[in-house]
PDB file of C-alpha atoms and ligand atoms in Angstrom:
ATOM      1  CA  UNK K   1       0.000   0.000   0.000  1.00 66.00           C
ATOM      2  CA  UNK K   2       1.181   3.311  -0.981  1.00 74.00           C
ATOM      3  CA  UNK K   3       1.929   6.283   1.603  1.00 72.00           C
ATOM      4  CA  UNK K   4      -0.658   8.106  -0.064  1.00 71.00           C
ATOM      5  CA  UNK K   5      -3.117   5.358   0.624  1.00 73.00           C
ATOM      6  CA  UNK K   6      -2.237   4.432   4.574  1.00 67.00           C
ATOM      7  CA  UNK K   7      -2.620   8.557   5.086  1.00 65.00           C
ATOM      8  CA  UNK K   8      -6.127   8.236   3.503  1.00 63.00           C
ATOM      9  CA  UNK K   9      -7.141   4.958   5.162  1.00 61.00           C
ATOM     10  CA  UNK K  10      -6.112   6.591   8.448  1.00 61.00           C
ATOM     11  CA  UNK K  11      -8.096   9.536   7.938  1.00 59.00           C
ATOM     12  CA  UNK K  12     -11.129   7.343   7.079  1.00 60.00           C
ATOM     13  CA  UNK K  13     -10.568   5.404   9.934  1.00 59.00           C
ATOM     14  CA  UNK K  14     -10.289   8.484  12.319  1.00 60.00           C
ATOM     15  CA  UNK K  15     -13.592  10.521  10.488  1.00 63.00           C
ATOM     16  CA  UNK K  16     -15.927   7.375  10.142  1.00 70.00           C
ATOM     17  CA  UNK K  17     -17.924   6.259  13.246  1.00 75.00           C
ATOM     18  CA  UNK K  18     -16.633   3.184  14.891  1.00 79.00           C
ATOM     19  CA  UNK K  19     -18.427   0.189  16.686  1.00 83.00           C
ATOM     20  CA  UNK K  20     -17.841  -0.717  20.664  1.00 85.00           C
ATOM     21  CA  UNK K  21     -16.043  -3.775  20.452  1.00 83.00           C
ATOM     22  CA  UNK K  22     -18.197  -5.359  23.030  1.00 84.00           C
ATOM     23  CA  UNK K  23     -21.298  -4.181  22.678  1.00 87.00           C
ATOM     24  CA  UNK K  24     -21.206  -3.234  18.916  1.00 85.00           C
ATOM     25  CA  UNK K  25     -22.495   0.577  20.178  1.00 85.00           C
ATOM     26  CA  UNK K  26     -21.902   3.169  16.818  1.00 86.00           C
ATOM     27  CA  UNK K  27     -19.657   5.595  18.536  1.00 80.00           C
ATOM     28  CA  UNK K  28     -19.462   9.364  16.549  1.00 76.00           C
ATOM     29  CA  UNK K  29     -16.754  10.995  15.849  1.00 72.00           C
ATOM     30  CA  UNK K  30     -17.828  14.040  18.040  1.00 70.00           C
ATOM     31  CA  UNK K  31     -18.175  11.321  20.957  1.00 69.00           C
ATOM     32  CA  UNK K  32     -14.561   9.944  20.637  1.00 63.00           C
ATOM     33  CA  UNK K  33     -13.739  13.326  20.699  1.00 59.00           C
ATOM     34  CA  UNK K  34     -15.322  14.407  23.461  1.00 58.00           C
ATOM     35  CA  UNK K  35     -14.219  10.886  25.962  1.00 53.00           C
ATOM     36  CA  UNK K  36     -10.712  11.543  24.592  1.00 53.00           C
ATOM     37  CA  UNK K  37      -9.364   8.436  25.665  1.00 58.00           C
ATOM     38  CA  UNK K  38      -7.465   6.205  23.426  1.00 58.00           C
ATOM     39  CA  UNK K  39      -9.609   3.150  25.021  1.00 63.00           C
ATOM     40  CA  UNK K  40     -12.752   4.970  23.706  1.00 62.00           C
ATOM     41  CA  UNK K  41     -11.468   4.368  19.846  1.00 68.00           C
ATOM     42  CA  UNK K  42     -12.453   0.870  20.752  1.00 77.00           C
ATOM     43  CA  UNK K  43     -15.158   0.559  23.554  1.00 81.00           C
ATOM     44  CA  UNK K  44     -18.427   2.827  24.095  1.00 82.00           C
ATOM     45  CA  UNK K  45     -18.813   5.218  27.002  1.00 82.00           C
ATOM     46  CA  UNK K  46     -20.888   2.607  29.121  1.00 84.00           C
ATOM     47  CA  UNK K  47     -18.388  -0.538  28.298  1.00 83.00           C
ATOM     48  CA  UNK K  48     -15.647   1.569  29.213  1.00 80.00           C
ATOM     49  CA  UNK K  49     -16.754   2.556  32.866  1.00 79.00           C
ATOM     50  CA  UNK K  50     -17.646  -1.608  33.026  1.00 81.00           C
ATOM     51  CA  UNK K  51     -14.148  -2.593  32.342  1.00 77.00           C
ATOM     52  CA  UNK K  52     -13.254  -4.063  35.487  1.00 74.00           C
ATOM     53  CA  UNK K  53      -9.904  -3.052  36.867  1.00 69.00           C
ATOM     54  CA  UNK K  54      -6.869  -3.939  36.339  1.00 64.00           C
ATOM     55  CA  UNK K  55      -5.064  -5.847  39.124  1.00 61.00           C
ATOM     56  CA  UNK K  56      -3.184  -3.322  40.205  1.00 49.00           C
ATOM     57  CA  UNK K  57      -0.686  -4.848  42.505  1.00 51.00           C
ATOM     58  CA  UNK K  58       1.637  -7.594  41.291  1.00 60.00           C
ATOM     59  CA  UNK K  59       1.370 -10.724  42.514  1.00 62.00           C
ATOM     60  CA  UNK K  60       4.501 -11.318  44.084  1.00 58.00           C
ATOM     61  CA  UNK K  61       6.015 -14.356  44.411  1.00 58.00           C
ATOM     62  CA  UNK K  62       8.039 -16.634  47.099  1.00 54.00           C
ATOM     63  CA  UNK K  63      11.595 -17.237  46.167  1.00 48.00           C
ATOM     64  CA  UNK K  64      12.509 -19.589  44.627  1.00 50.00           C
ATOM     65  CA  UNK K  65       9.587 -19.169  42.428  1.00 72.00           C
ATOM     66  CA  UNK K  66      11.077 -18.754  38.985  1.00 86.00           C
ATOM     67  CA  UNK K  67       9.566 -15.871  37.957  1.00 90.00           C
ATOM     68  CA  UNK K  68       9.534 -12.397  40.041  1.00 90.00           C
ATOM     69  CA  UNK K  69       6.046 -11.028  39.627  1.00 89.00           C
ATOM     70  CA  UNK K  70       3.003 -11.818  37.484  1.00 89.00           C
ATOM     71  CA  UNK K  71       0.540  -8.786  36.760  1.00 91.00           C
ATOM     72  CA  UNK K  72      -2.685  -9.357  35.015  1.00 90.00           C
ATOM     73  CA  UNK K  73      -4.967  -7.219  33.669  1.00 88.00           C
ATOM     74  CA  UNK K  74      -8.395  -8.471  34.676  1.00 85.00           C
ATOM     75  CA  UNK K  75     -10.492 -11.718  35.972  1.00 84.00           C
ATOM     76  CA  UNK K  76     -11.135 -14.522  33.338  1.00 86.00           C
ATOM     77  CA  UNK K  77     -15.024 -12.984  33.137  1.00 84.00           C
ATOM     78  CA  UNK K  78     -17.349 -12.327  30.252  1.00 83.00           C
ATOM     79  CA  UNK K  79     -17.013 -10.115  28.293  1.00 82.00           C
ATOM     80  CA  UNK K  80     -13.456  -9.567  27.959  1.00 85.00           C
ATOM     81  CA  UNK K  81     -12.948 -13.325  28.245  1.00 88.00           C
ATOM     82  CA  UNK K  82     -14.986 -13.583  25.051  1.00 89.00           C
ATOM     83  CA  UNK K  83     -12.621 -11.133  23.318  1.00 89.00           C
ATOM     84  CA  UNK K  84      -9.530 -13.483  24.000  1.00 92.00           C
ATOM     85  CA  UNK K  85     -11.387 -16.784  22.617  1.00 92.00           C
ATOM     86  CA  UNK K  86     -11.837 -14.731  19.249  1.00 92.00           C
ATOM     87  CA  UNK K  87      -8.557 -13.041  19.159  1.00 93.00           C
ATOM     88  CA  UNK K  88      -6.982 -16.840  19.427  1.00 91.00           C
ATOM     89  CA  UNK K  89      -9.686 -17.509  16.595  1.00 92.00           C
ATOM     90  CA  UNK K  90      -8.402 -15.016  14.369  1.00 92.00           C
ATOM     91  CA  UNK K  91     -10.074 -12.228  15.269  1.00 90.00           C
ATOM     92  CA  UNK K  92      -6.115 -10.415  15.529  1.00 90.00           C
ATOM     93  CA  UNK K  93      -8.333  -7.082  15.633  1.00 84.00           C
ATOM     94  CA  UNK K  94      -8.550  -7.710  19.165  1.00 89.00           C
ATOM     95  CA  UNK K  95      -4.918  -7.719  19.582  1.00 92.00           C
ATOM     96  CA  UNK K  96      -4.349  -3.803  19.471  1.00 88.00           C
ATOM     97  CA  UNK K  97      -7.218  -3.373  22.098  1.00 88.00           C
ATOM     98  CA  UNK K  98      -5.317  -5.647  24.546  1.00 91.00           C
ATOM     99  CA  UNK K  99      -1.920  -3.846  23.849  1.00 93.00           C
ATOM    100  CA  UNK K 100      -3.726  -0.652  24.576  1.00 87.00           C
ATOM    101  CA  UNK K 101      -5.512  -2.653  27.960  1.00 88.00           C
ATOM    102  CA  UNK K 102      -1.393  -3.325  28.856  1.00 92.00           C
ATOM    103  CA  UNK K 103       0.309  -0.019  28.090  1.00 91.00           C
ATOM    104  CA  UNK K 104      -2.513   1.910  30.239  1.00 85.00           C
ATOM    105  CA  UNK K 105      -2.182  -0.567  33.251  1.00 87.00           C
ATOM    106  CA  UNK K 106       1.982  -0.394  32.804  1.00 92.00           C
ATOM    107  CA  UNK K 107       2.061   3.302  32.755  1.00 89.00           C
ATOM    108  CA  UNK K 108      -0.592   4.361  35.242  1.00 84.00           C
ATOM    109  CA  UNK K 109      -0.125   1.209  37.962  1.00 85.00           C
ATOM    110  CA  UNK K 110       2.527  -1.706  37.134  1.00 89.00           C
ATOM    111  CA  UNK K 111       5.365   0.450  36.701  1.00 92.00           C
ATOM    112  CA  UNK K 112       5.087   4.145  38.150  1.00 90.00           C
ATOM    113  CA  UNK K 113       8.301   5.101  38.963  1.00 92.00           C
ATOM    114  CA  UNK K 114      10.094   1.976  38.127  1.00 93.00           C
ATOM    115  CA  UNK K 115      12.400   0.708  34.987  1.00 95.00           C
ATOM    116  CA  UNK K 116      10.630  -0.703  32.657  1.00 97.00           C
ATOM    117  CA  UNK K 117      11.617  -4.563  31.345  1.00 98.00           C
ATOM    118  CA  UNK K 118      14.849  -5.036  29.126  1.00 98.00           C
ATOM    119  CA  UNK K 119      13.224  -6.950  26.751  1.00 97.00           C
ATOM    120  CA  UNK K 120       9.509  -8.218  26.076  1.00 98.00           C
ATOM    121  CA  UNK K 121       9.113 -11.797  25.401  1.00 97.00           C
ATOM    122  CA  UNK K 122       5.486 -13.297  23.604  1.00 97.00           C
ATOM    123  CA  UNK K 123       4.721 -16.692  24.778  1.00 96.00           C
ATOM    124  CA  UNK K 124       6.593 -19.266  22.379  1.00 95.00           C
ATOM    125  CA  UNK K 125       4.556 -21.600  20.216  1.00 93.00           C
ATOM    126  CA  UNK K 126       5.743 -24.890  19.304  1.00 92.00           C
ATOM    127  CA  UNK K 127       6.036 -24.126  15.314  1.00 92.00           C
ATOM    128  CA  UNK K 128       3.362 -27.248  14.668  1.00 92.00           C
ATOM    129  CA  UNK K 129       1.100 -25.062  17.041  1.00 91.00           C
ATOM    130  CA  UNK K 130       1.790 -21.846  14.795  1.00 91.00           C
ATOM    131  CA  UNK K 131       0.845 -23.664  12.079  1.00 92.00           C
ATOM    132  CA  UNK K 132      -2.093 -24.528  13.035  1.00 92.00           C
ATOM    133  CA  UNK K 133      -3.254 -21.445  14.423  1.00 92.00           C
ATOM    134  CA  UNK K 134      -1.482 -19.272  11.212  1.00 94.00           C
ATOM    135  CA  UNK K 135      -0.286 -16.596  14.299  1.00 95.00           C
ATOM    136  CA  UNK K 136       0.512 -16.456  17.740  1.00 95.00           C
ATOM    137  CA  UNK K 137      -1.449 -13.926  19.421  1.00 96.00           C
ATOM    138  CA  UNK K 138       0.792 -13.581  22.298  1.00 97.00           C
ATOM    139  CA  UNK K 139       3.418 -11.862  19.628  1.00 97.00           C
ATOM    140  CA  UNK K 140       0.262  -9.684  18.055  1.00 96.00           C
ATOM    141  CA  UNK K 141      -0.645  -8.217  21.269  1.00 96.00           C
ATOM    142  CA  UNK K 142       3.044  -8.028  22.090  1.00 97.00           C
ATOM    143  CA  UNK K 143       4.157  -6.245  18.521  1.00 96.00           C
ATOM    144  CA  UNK K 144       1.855  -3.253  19.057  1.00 94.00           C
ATOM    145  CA  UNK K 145       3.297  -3.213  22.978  1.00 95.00           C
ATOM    146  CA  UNK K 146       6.779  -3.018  21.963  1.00 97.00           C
ATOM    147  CA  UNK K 147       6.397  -0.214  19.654  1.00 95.00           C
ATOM    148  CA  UNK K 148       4.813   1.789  21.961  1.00 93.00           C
ATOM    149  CA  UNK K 149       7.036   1.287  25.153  1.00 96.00           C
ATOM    150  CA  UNK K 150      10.101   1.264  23.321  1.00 97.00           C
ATOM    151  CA  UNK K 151      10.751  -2.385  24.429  1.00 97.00           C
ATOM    152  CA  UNK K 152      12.527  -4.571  21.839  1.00 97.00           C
ATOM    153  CA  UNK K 153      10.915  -8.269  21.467  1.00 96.00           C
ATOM    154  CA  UNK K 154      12.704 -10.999  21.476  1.00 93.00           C
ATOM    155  CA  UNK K 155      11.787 -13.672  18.702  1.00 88.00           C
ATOM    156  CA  UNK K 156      13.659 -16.835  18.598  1.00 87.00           C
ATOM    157  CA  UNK K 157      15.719 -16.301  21.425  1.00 88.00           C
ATOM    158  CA  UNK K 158      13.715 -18.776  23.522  1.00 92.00           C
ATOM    159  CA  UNK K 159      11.842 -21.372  21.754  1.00 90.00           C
ATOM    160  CA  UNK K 160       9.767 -24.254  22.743  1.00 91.00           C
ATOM    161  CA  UNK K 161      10.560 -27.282  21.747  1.00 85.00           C
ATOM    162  CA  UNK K 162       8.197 -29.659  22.839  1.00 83.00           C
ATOM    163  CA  UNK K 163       4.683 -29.979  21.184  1.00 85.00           C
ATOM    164  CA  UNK K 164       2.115 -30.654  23.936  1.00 78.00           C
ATOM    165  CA  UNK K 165      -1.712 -30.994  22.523  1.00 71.00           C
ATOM    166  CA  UNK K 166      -4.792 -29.121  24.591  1.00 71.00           C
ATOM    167  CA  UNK K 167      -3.456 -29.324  28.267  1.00 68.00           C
ATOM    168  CA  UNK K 168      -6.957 -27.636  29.738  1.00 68.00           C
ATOM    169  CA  UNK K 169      -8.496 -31.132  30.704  1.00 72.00           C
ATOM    170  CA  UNK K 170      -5.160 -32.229  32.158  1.00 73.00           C
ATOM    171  CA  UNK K 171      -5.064 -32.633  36.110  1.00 76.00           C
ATOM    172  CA  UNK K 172      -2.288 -29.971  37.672  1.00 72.00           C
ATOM    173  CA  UNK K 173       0.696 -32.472  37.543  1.00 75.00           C
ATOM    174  CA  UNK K 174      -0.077 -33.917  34.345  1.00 79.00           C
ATOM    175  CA  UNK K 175       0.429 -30.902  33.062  1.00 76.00           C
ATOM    176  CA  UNK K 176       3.943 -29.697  35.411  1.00 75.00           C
ATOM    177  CA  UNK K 177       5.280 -33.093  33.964  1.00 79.00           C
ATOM    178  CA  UNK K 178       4.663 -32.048  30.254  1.00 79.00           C
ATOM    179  CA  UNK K 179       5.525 -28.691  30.410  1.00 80.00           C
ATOM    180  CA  UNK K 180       9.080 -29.943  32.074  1.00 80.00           C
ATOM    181  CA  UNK K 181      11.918 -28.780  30.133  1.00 82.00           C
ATOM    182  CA  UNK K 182       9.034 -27.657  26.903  1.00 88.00           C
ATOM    183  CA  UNK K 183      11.953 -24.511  26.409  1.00 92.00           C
ATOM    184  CA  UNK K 184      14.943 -23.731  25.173  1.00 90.00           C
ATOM    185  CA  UNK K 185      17.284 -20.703  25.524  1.00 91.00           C
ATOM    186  CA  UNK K 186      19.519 -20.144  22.491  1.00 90.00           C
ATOM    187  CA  UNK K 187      21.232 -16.939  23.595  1.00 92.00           C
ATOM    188  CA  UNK K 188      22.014 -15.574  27.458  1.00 95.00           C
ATOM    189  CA  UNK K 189      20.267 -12.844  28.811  1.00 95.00           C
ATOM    190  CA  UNK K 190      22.597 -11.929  31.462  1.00 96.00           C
ATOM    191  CA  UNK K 191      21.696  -9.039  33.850  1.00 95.00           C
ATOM    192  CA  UNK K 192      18.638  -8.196  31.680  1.00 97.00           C
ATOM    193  CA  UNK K 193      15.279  -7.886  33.009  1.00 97.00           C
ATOM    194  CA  UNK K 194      12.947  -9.493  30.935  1.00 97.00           C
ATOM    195  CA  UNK K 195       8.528  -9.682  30.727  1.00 97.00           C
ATOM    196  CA  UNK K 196       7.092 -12.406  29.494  1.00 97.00           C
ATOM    197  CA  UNK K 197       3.625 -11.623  27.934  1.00 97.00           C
ATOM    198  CA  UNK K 198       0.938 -14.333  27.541  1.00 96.00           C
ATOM    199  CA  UNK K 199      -2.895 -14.082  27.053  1.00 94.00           C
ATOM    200  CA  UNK K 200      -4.040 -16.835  29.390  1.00 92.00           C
ATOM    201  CA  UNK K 201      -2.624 -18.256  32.811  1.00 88.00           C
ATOM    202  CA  UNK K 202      -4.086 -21.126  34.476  1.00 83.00           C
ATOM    203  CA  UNK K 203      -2.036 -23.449  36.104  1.00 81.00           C
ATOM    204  CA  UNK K 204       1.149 -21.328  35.391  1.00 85.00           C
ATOM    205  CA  UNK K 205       3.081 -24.319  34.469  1.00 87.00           C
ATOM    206  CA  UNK K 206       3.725 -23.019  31.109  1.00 90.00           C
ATOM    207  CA  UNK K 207       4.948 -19.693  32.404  1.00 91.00           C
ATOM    208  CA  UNK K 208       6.676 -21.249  35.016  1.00 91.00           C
ATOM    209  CA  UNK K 209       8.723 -23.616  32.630  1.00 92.00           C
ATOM    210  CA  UNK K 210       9.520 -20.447  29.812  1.00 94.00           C
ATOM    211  CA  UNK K 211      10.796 -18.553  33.001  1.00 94.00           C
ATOM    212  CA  UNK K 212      12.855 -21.273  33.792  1.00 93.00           C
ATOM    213  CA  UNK K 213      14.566 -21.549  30.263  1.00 94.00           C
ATOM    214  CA  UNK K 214      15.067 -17.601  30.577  1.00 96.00           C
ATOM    215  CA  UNK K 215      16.862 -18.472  34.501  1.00 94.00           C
ATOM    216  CA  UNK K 216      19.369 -20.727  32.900  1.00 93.00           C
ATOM    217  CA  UNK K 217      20.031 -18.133  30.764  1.00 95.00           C
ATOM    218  CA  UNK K 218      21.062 -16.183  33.265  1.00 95.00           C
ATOM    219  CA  UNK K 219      17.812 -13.182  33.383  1.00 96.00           C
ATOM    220  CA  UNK K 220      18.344 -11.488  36.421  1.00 95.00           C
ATOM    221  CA  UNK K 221      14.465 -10.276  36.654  1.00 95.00           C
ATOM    222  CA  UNK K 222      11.398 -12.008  35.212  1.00 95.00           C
ATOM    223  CA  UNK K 223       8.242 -10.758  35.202  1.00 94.00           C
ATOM    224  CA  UNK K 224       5.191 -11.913  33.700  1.00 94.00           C
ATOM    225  CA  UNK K 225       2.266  -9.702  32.232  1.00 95.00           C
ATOM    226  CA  UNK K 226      -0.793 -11.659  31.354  1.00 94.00           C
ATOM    227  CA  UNK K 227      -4.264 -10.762  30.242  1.00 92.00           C
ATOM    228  CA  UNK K 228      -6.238 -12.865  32.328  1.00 89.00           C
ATOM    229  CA  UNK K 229      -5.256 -15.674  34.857  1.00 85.00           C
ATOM    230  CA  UNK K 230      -7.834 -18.468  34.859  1.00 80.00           C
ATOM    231  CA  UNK K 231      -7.612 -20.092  38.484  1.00 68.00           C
TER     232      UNK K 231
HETATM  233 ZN1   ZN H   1     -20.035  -0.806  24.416  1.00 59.72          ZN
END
């Protein structure tokens, strides 16, 4: 697409009324306007003032826990819950809204007054899982994030190895044992302090086994940011 074209698309974009991603609400330019948040590009007035709040304090964890802190944005509720099941559906739309969700809870509550992660890491796929999928939507949410904070993502530097099919009907240790050693580290990340990003947490295994492939590369800080954390 030509420069010419993106401008015009953008202006379209920013003149045409747009629909509350939840509630599918027409919202007018002169109302955007008006609520002046970026949040209000995507969500109505009344969805907005719903959105339930972020956690605001980390969850911190016991040493030696592998990771440092995990901060999530909300409860696994309807309807925001809804909004991940499509994103992971292909609905990568979604993805910018979440990135927004994450730079406004980083900026006003995770991190006031404190240094901001080294590096941003997207939950690895195994590549028979991208393949599937066609995307991983931890690294759309995360490309938008990285941009924005200045944070440079990091790729293939830790990649997962092990294929494991649909863990959710797993019991708890079934799924510790098949997440052991799922990643690899193929670079150090000495002294850096490093976020993982992931849309969903349940058990935490999965986190908890990415973290660990970060330790033995030598992170000195891991943190996790996650949308939700289903308990
Ligand atoms: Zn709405």
């Amino acid at each position: 697409m030509s420069m010419f074209a993106k401008f015009m698309l953008n202006v379209r974009q920013i003149l045409l009324p747009s629909q509350c991603l939840l509630c599918g609400f027409t919202i007018q330019i002169h109302q955007r306007l008006q609520w002046g948040s970026v949040l209000h590009q995507q969500l109505c007035r009344a969805c907005f003032e719903d959105l339930p709040t972020p956690s605001l304090q980390a969850e911190y964890l016991p040493l030696p826990s592998t990771y440092d802190a995990c901060f999530t944005l909300f409860p696994y509720q309807a309807p925001l819950s809804g909004l991940i099941l499509q994103l992971k559906t292909g609905a990568l739309i979604h993805a910018s809204f979440f990135a927004t969700l994450f730079l406004y809870a980083i900026q006003t509550h995770w991190y006031v007054e404190k240094p901001l992660p080294d590096l941003l890491l997207p939950m690895p796929l195994h590549p028979k899982r991208i393949k599937e999928r066609g995307f991983n939507q931890a690294l759309e949410i995360a490309k938008p994030l990285s941009k924005k904070l200045g944070i440079p993502l990091i790729k293939n530097g830790i990649v997962r190895h092990k294929y494991t099919a649909n863990q959710r009907h797993l019991k708890a240790s079934q799924r510790a044992e098949n997440m052991k050693h799922a990643f690899i580290h193929n670079q150090s990340y000495a002294n850096l302090h490093v976020a993982i990003l992931d849309d969903v947490v349940t058990t935490g295994h999965t986190v908890t086994a990415c973290a660990q492939a970060l330790r033995m590369a030598h992170a000195r800080r891991i943190d996790v940011w996650c949308c939700t954390r289903r308990y």
